[in-house]
PDB file of C-alpha atoms and ligand atoms in Angstrom:
ATOM      1  CA  MET A  23      -0.142  -0.204   0.334  1.00 44.00           C
ATOM      2  CA  ILE A  24       1.008   3.456  -0.683  1.00 47.00           C
ATOM      3  CA  ARG A  25       1.870   5.116   2.225  1.00 49.00           C
ATOM      4  CA  SER A  26       3.844   8.094   1.287  1.00 59.00           C
ATOM      5  CA  LEU A  27       0.951  10.418  -0.371  1.00 86.00           C
ATOM      6  CA  ARG A  28       1.138  13.898   0.022  1.00 94.00           C
ATOM      7  CA  TYR A  29      -2.343  16.219   0.755  1.00 95.00           C
ATOM      8  CA  HIS A  30      -2.707  19.230   0.013  1.00 96.00           C
ATOM      9  CA  TRP A  31      -4.931  21.256   2.116  1.00 97.00           C
ATOM     10  CA  ALA A  32      -6.823  24.845   2.620  1.00 98.00           C
ATOM     11  CA  ILE A  33      -8.838  26.067   5.650  1.00 98.00           C
ATOM     12  CA  LEU A  34     -12.617  26.189   4.254  1.00 98.00           C
ATOM     13  CA  GLN A  35     -14.672  27.797   7.439  1.00 98.00           C
ATOM     14  CA  THR A  36     -13.236  29.185   9.788  1.00 97.00           C
ATOM     15  CA  GLY A  37     -13.301  28.286  13.170  1.00 98.00           C
ATOM     16  CA  ALA A  38     -14.133  30.407  16.194  1.00 98.00           C
ATOM     17  CA  LEU A  39     -15.439  30.098  20.126  1.00 97.00           C
ATOM     18  CA  PRO A  40     -17.040  32.279  21.213  1.00 97.00           C
ATOM     19  CA  LEU A  41     -16.137  31.399  25.222  1.00 97.00           C
ATOM     20  CA  GLN A  42     -12.243  32.067  25.520  1.00 96.00           C
ATOM     21  CA  PRO A  43     -10.828  29.973  28.242  1.00 95.00           C
ATOM     22  CA  ASP A  44     -10.892  32.702  30.612  1.00 94.00           C
ATOM     23  CA  ARG A  45     -13.977  31.744  31.666  1.00 94.00           C
ATOM     24  CA  GLN A  46     -15.535  35.139  29.159  1.00 97.00           C
ATOM     25  CA  VAL A  47     -17.683  34.815  25.245  1.00 97.00           C
ATOM     26  CA  ASP A  48     -17.290  36.922  23.586  1.00 95.00           C
ATOM     27  CA  GLU A  49     -20.305  37.985  21.604  1.00 95.00           C
ATOM     28  CA  SER A  50     -19.047  39.367  18.592  1.00 95.00           C
ATOM     29  CA  VAL A  51     -17.458  35.921  17.420  1.00 96.00           C
ATOM     30  CA  GLU A  52     -19.978  32.578  15.754  1.00 97.00           C
ATOM     31  CA  HIS A  53     -19.438  29.595  17.041  1.00 98.00           C
ATOM     32  CA  ARG A  54     -17.872  27.170  14.536  1.00 98.00           C
ATOM     33  CA  CYS A  55     -15.748  25.026  13.549  1.00 98.00           C
ATOM     34  CA  THR A  56     -13.829  25.074  11.627  1.00 98.00           C
ATOM     35  CA  VAL A  57     -13.775  22.732   8.151  1.00 98.00           C
ATOM     36  CA  THR A  58     -10.801  21.739   5.937  1.00 98.00           C
ATOM     37  CA  LEU A  59     -10.799  20.774   2.902  1.00 98.00           C
ATOM     38  CA  ILE A  60      -7.921  18.115   2.192  1.00 96.00           C
ATOM     39  CA  TRP A  61      -6.447  16.393  -1.310  1.00 95.00           C
ATOM     40  CA  PRO A  62      -4.131  14.553  -2.794  1.00 93.00           C
ATOM     41  CA  GLU A  63      -0.953  16.083  -4.117  1.00 92.00           C
ATOM     42  CA  ALA A  64      -0.981  13.688  -7.463  1.00 84.00           C
ATOM     43  CA  GLY A  65      -4.366  15.176  -9.942  1.00 70.00           C
ATOM     44  CA  LEU A  66      -6.110  17.717  -9.779  1.00 73.00           C
ATOM     45  CA  LEU A  67      -9.071  18.676  -6.506  1.00 82.00           C
ATOM     46  CA  GLU A  68     -11.838  15.408  -7.708  1.00 84.00           C
ATOM     47  CA  ARG A  69     -15.170  14.436  -6.174  1.00 84.00           C
ATOM     48  CA  GLU A  70     -13.480  10.345  -5.120  1.00 85.00           C
ATOM     49  CA  ALA A  71     -10.554  12.629  -3.459  1.00 89.00           C
ATOM     50  CA  ALA A  72     -11.377  15.940  -2.001  1.00 94.00           C
ATOM     51  CA  VAL A  73     -12.308  15.271   2.167  1.00 95.00           C
ATOM     52  CA  LEU A  74     -13.708  17.516   3.977  1.00 97.00           C
ATOM     53  CA  VAL A  75     -13.308  17.454   7.675  1.00 98.00           C
ATOM     54  CA  ASP A  76     -16.350  18.813   9.499  1.00 98.00           C
ATOM     55  CA  PRO A  77     -17.612  19.859   7.772  1.00 97.00           C
ATOM     56  CA  CYS A  78     -20.336  21.636   9.607  1.00 98.00           C
ATOM     57  CA  PHE A  79     -21.353  25.304   8.143  1.00 97.00           C
ATOM     58  CA  THR A  80     -22.433  27.989   9.594  1.00 97.00           C
ATOM     59  CA  GLU A  81     -24.269  30.810   6.680  1.00 96.00           C
ATOM     60  CA  ALA A  82     -21.318  32.965   6.723  1.00 96.00           C
ATOM     61  CA  GLY A  83     -19.388  30.426   6.802  1.00 97.00           C
ATOM     62  CA  PHE A  84     -20.241  28.101   4.016  1.00 96.00           C
ATOM     63  CA  ARG A  85     -20.355  31.690   1.740  1.00 96.00           C
ATOM     64  CA  GLN A  86     -16.173  32.147   3.228  1.00 97.00           C
ATOM     65  CA  ALA A  87     -15.927  28.233   1.996  1.00 97.00           C
ATOM     66  CA  SER A  88     -17.435  28.748  -1.619  1.00 96.00           C
ATOM     67  CA  ALA A  89     -15.434  32.293  -1.776  1.00 98.00           C
ATOM     68  CA  ARG A  90     -12.321  29.382  -1.020  1.00 97.00           C
ATOM     69  CA  LEU A  91     -13.566  26.814  -3.199  1.00 96.00           C
ATOM     70  CA  ALA A  92     -14.247  28.890  -5.469  1.00 97.00           C
ATOM     71  CA  ALA A  93     -10.108  31.409  -5.099  1.00 97.00           C
ATOM     72  CA  LEU A  94      -8.841  27.384  -5.921  1.00 95.00           C
ATOM     73  CA  ASP A  95     -10.213  27.122  -9.051  1.00 94.00           C
ATOM     74  CA  ALA A  96     -13.642  24.487  -8.036  1.00 94.00           C
ATOM     75  CA  GLY A  97     -17.273  23.896  -6.548  1.00 94.00           C
ATOM     76  CA  TRP A  98     -18.885  21.987  -4.492  1.00 94.00           C
ATOM     77  CA  PRO A  99     -19.022  19.356  -6.352  1.00 93.00           C
ATOM     78  CA  ASP A 100     -14.915  18.397  -6.300  1.00 94.00           C
ATOM     79  CA  VAL A 101     -15.940  17.628  -2.891  1.00 95.00           C
ATOM     80  CA  GLY A 102     -17.427  14.161  -2.385  1.00 93.00           C
ATOM     81  CA  ARG A 103     -15.873  12.652   0.870  1.00 94.00           C
ATOM     82  CA  SER A 104     -15.929  13.786   4.337  1.00 96.00           C
ATOM     83  CA  PHE A 105     -14.891  12.617   7.585  1.00 96.00           C
ATOM     84  CA  VAL A 106     -16.276  13.818  11.148  1.00 97.00           C
ATOM     85  CA  THR A 107     -14.021  14.080  13.979  1.00 98.00           C
ATOM     86  CA  HIS A 108     -16.869  13.110  16.711  1.00 98.00           C
ATOM     87  CA  PRO A 109     -20.065  13.507  17.078  1.00 98.00           C
ATOM     88  CA  HIS A 110     -20.894  17.126  18.769  1.00 98.00           C
ATOM     89  CA  ALA A 111     -23.593  19.213  16.977  1.00 98.00           C
ATOM     90  CA  ASP A 112     -21.546  21.462  16.007  1.00 98.00           C
ATOM     91  CA  HIS A 113     -19.282  19.219  13.583  1.00 98.00           C
ATOM     92  CA  VAL A 114     -21.283  17.044  12.394  1.00 97.00           C
ATOM     93  CA  LEU A 115     -23.026  17.908   8.472  1.00 95.00           C
ATOM     94  CA  CYS A 116     -24.923  21.399   8.596  1.00 95.00           C
ATOM     95  CA  LEU A 117     -25.159  23.195   5.206  1.00 94.00           C
ATOM     96  CA  PRO A 118     -27.310  26.884   6.076  1.00 93.00           C
ATOM     97  CA  ALA A 119     -30.672  27.204   4.820  1.00 90.00           C
ATOM     98  CA  GLY A 120     -30.084  27.349   0.433  1.00 85.00           C
ATOM     99  CA  ALA A 121     -27.140  26.167   0.784  1.00 85.00           C
ATOM    100  CA  PHE A 122     -25.940  24.516  -2.366  1.00 80.00           C
ATOM    101  CA  PRO A 123     -26.658  20.711  -2.121  1.00 83.00           C
ATOM    102  CA  ILE A 124     -23.548  19.227  -1.486  1.00 86.00           C
ATOM    103  CA  TRP A 125     -24.222  14.686  -1.378  1.00 88.00           C
ATOM    104  CA  LEU A 126     -20.419  13.652   0.705  1.00 92.00           C
ATOM    105  CA  GLU A 127     -19.821   9.710   1.176  1.00 91.00           C
ATOM    106  CA  PRO A 128     -18.472   8.743   4.338  1.00 91.00           C
ATOM    107  CA  PHE A 129     -14.188   8.364   4.676  1.00 90.00           C
ATOM    108  CA  TYR A 130     -13.063   5.541   6.557  1.00 86.00           C
ATOM    109  CA  PRO A 131      -9.980   5.466   7.174  1.00 83.00           C
ATOM    110  CA  ASP A 132      -9.322   2.185   8.448  1.00 78.00           C
ATOM    111  CA  ASP A 133      -7.589   0.658   5.256  1.00 71.00           C
ATOM    112  CA  PRO A 134      -7.233   3.812   2.930  1.00 72.00           C
ATOM    113  CA  GLU A 135      -6.595   2.484  -0.465  1.00 75.00           C
ATOM    114  CA  PRO A 136      -5.281   4.450  -3.336  1.00 73.00           C
ATOM    115  CA  PRO A 137      -5.482   8.258  -3.812  1.00 76.00           C
ATOM    116  CA  LEU A 138      -6.504   8.734   0.127  1.00 86.00           C
ATOM    117  CA  ALA A 139      -4.165   6.182   1.103  1.00 87.00           C
ATOM    118  CA  GLY A 140      -1.619   8.425   4.022  1.00 89.00           C
ATOM    119  CA  LEU A 141      -4.625   9.497   4.980  1.00 93.00           C
ATOM    120  CA  VAL A 142      -4.402   8.063   9.027  1.00 93.00           C
ATOM    121  CA  ALA A 143      -7.061   8.131  12.068  1.00 94.00           C
ATOM    122  CA  ARG A 144      -6.199   8.434  15.384  1.00 96.00           C
ATOM    123  CA  HIS A 145      -8.112   8.078  17.932  1.00 97.00           C
ATOM    124  CA  ARG A 146      -7.265  10.621  20.554  1.00 98.00           C
ATOM    125  CA  PRO A 147      -9.762  10.523  23.251  1.00 98.00           C
ATOM    126  CA  GLY A 148     -10.411  13.331  25.826  1.00 98.00           C
ATOM    127  CA  HIS A 149     -13.216  15.846  24.843  1.00 98.00           C
ATOM    128  CA  HIS A 150     -15.099  13.196  23.772  1.00 98.00           C
ATOM    129  CA  PRO A 151     -14.685   8.700  23.601  1.00 98.00           C
ATOM    130  CA  LEU A 152     -14.935   8.899  20.081  1.00 97.00           C
ATOM    131  CA  LEU A 153     -12.784  11.620  19.125  1.00 98.00           C
ATOM    132  CA  THR A 154     -10.617  10.784  16.002  1.00 97.00           C
ATOM    133  CA  THR A 155      -8.360  13.076  14.478  1.00 98.00           C
ATOM    134  CA  LEU A 156      -6.436  12.660  10.277  1.00 97.00           C
ATOM    135  CA  ALA A 157      -2.549  13.239  10.503  1.00 97.00           C
ATOM    136  CA  PHE A 158      -1.024  13.223   6.656  1.00 96.00           C
ATOM    137  CA  THR A 159       2.128  14.876   4.841  1.00 96.00           C
ATOM    138  CA  ASP A 160       1.583  17.732   3.537  1.00 97.00           C
ATOM    139  CA  THR A 161       2.616  19.283   0.145  1.00 96.00           C
ATOM    140  CA  ARG A 162       5.241  21.272   1.738  1.00 96.00           C
ATOM    141  CA  GLY A 163       6.056  17.650   3.839  1.00 96.00           C
ATOM    142  CA  ARG A 164       4.874  19.481   7.820  1.00 97.00           C
ATOM    143  CA  ALA A 165       2.570  16.820   9.838  1.00 98.00           C
ATOM    144  CA  VAL A 166       0.352  17.433  10.138  1.00 98.00           C
ATOM    145  CA  CYS A 167      -3.377  16.813  12.110  1.00 98.00           C
ATOM    146  CA  VAL A 168      -6.140  18.031  11.563  1.00 98.00           C
ATOM    147  CA  ALA A 169      -7.062  18.025  16.223  1.00 98.00           C
ATOM    148  CA  GLY A 170     -11.291  18.605  15.616  1.00 98.00           C
ATOM    149  CA  ASP A 171     -11.476  19.512  19.545  1.00 98.00           C
ATOM    150  CA  ALA A 172      -8.652  17.596  21.257  1.00 98.00           C
ATOM    151  CA  VAL A 173      -7.684  21.138  20.487  1.00 98.00           C
ATOM    152  CA  LEU A 174     -10.296  23.541  20.413  1.00 98.00           C
ATOM    153  CA  ASP A 175      -7.433  27.061  19.111  1.00 98.00           C
ATOM    154  CA  GLU A 176      -4.113  28.294  20.478  1.00 98.00           C
ATOM    155  CA  ALA A 177      -5.607  30.036  23.753  1.00 98.00           C
ATOM    156  CA  TRP A 178      -7.030  26.818  25.127  1.00 98.00           C
ATOM    157  CA  LEU A 179      -3.774  24.878  24.121  1.00 98.00           C
ATOM    158  CA  ARG A 180      -1.705  27.440  25.843  1.00 98.00           C
ATOM    159  CA  ALA A 181      -4.067  27.995  28.647  1.00 98.00           C
ATOM    160  CA  TRP A 182      -4.320  24.237  29.098  1.00 98.00           C
ATOM    161  CA  GLU A 183      -7.842  24.682  29.416  1.00 97.00           C
ATOM    162  CA  TYR A 184     -10.526  21.713  28.634  1.00 96.00           C
ATOM    163  CA  TYR A 185     -14.439  22.816  27.468  1.00 96.00           C
ATOM    164  CA  TRP A 186     -15.821  22.591  31.062  1.00 94.00           C
ATOM    165  CA  PRO A 187     -19.230  23.218  29.611  1.00 95.00           C
ATOM    166  CA  ASN A 188     -19.245  19.411  29.409  1.00 95.00           C
ATOM    167  CA  LEU A 189     -18.814  18.848  32.951  1.00 96.00           C
ATOM    168  CA  TYR A 190     -15.822  16.211  32.093  1.00 97.00           C
ATOM    169  CA  THR A 191     -14.491  13.932  34.221  1.00 98.00           C
ATOM    170  CA  ARG A 192     -11.219  13.530  35.854  1.00 98.00           C
ATOM    171  CA  GLU A 193     -10.278  11.041  33.880  1.00 98.00           C
ATOM    172  CA  GLU A 194     -12.080  12.534  31.133  1.00 98.00           C
ATOM    173  CA  ILE A 195      -9.155  15.767  32.078  1.00 98.00           C
ATOM    174  CA  VAL A 196      -6.154  13.603  32.424  1.00 98.00           C
ATOM    175  CA  GLN A 197      -7.503  11.270  28.980  1.00 98.00           C
ATOM    176  CA  THR A 198      -7.403  15.243  27.118  1.00 98.00           C
ATOM    177  CA  TRP A 199      -3.768  16.346  28.313  1.00 98.00           C
ATOM    178  CA  ALA A 200      -2.488  12.616  27.040  1.00 98.00           C
ATOM    179  CA  SER A 201      -4.173  13.147  23.565  1.00 98.00           C
ATOM    180  CA  ILE A 202      -2.712  16.349  23.272  1.00 98.00           C
ATOM    181  CA  GLY A 203       0.260  15.705  24.421  1.00 98.00           C
ATOM    182  CA  ARG A 204       0.398  12.842  21.689  1.00 98.00           C
ATOM    183  CA  LEU A 205      -0.970  15.917  19.059  1.00 98.00           C
ATOM    184  CA  LEU A 206       2.439  18.093  20.559  1.00 98.00           C
ATOM    185  CA  VAL A 207       4.711  14.652  19.583  1.00 98.00           C
ATOM    186  CA  ASP A 208       3.534  13.463  16.404  1.00 97.00           C
ATOM    187  CA  ALA A 209       2.722  17.004  14.194  1.00 98.00           C
ATOM    188  CA  ASP A 210       4.051  19.664  12.891  1.00 98.00           C
ATOM    189  CA  VAL A 211       1.372  21.543  12.335  1.00 98.00           C
ATOM    190  CA  ILE A 212      -2.510  20.793  14.265  1.00 98.00           C
ATOM    191  CA  ILE A 213      -6.134  22.081  13.229  1.00 98.00           C
ATOM    192  CA  PRO A 214      -7.697  22.824  16.409  1.00 98.00           C
ATOM    193  CA  GLY A 215     -11.552  22.669  16.491  1.00 98.00           C
ATOM    194  CA  HIS A 216     -12.411  26.406  16.779  1.00 98.00           C
ATOM    195  CA  GLY A 217      -9.435  28.514  15.834  1.00 97.00           C
ATOM    196  CA  PRO A 218      -6.444  28.432  13.047  1.00 98.00           C
ATOM    197  CA  PRO A 219      -2.973  26.412  12.873  1.00 98.00           C
ATOM    198  CA  VAL A 220      -0.934  25.795  15.350  1.00 98.00           C
ATOM    199  CA  ALA A 221       2.902  25.241  14.213  1.00 98.00           C
ATOM    200  CA  VAL A 222       4.241  23.083  17.014  1.00 98.00           C
ATOM    201  CA  THR A 223       7.732  25.542  17.101  1.00 98.00           C
ATOM    202  CA  GLU A 224      10.083  24.855  19.943  1.00 98.00           C
ATOM    203  CA  GLY A 225       9.042  28.644  21.196  1.00 98.00           C
ATOM    204  CA  LEU A 226       4.860  26.860  22.111  1.00 98.00           C
ATOM    205  CA  LEU A 227       6.411  23.921  23.468  1.00 98.00           C
ATOM    206  CA  ARG A 228       8.720  26.184  26.130  1.00 98.00           C
ATOM    207  CA  ASP A 229       5.416  27.992  27.058  1.00 98.00           C
ATOM    208  CA  LEU A 230       3.703  25.120  27.216  1.00 98.00           C
ATOM    209  CA  LEU A 231       5.574  23.506  29.629  1.00 98.00           C
ATOM    210  CA  GLU A 232       5.997  26.322  31.784  1.00 98.00           C
ATOM    211  CA  ALA A 233       1.997  25.521  32.321  1.00 98.00           C
ATOM    212  CA  PHE A 234       1.083  22.693  32.356  1.00 98.00           C
ATOM    213  CA  PRO A 235       1.553  22.721  35.836  1.00 97.00           C
ATOM    214  CA  ARG A 236      -1.138  24.360  37.138  1.00 97.00           C
ATOM    215  CA  ALA A 237      -3.273  22.352  34.656  1.00 98.00           C
ATOM    216  CA  ARG A 238      -6.300  20.857  36.607  1.00 98.00           C
ATOM    217  CA  HIS A 239      -5.293  17.115  37.825  1.00 98.00           C
ATOM    218  CA  ALA A 240      -1.248  17.518  35.558  1.00 97.00           C
ATOM    219  CA  GLU A 241       0.145  15.629  38.722  1.00 97.00           C
ATOM    220  CA  ARG A 242      -2.169  12.869  37.437  1.00 97.00           C
ATOM    221  CA  ALA A 243      -0.187  13.208  33.795  1.00 96.00           C
ATOM    222  CA  LEU A 244       3.050  13.877  34.151  1.00 96.00           C
ATOM    223  CA  TYR A 245       4.180  11.544  31.511  1.00 97.00           C
ATOM    224  CA  VAL A 246       2.878  14.583  29.485  1.00 98.00           C
ATOM    225  CA  ALA A 247       5.295  17.067  30.081  1.00 98.00           C
ATOM    226  CA  GLU A 248       8.037  14.220  29.448  1.00 98.00           C
ATOM    227  CA  TRP A 249       6.705  14.163  26.028  1.00 98.00           C
ATOM    228  CA  LEU A 250       6.876  17.644  25.317  1.00 98.00           C
ATOM    229  CA  GLU A 251      10.304  17.062  26.579  1.00 98.00           C
ATOM    230  CA  MET A 252      11.582  14.978  24.122  1.00 97.00           C
ATOM    231  CA  ARG A 253       9.476  16.608  21.575  1.00 98.00           C
ATOM    232  CA  LEU A 254      11.222  19.451  22.346  1.00 98.00           C
ATOM    233  CA  ALA A 255      15.249  17.973  22.200  1.00 97.00           C
ATOM    234  CA  SER A 256      13.940  16.569  18.368  1.00 96.00           C
ATOM    235  CA  LEU A 257      13.314  20.171  16.729  1.00 96.00           C
ATOM    236  CA  ARG A 258      16.193  21.920  18.961  1.00 93.00           C
ATOM    237  CA  ASP A 259      18.547  19.204  17.511  1.00 90.00           C
ATOM    238  CA  GLY A 260      17.280  19.214  14.236  1.00 81.00           C
ATOM    239  CA  GLU A 261      14.956  16.322  13.620  1.00 66.00           C
TER     240      GLU A 261
HETATM  241 ZN1  LIG B 303     -16.673  19.059  20.966  1.00 65.58          ZN
HETATM  242 ZN1  LIG B 304     -16.651  22.075  18.876  1.00 65.58          ZN
END
């Protein structure tokens, strides 16, 4: 099976979250998830091989997505597959009333064959027990991971906060830190559930390591700090 395929990716709908990690609510911000389009480096953007991740659109977001598709010289009929990171209402297929009707075949990455070999699903529970990320190598050789709400956005990541309105248990919070730790080890770029892409840099890892001891129940997930130290060392060595 071919595993060396590289992929193009584009954010079609920029995600946002009115609730801030400091518990303030910014009413001017629309609650919407990040929608990512992934398609193979070889060939055109075409139905069979274009995967839309978390296709839940707001009206404004759908307009933005349509414009971004057009800028790629493509349209909705060129997008044929969908992948949902987790079954929360703000991530499953949702089109605004009157939108161009799109029909998407679910993409199950358990045993992907060409043209979608090389898309890797990884179970990253905590935020949701079924949360599954989609990872791939992009056309610049970077390890990219579409993380869904395993990472809400960069501010929530830096604050080591979890989406507390969902009333998570201690076990789920510890799982969340473990999942974030694995993402930070594996990825060069993380596409979060509700924000723009986050580059995994030495500076980010240092800040996260500094703040981690203040995360809730961090004492039960000390291995996460060890993973981040390891990743930091490998970035320093230029690996
Ligand atoms: Zn969610
Ligand atoms: Zn969400």
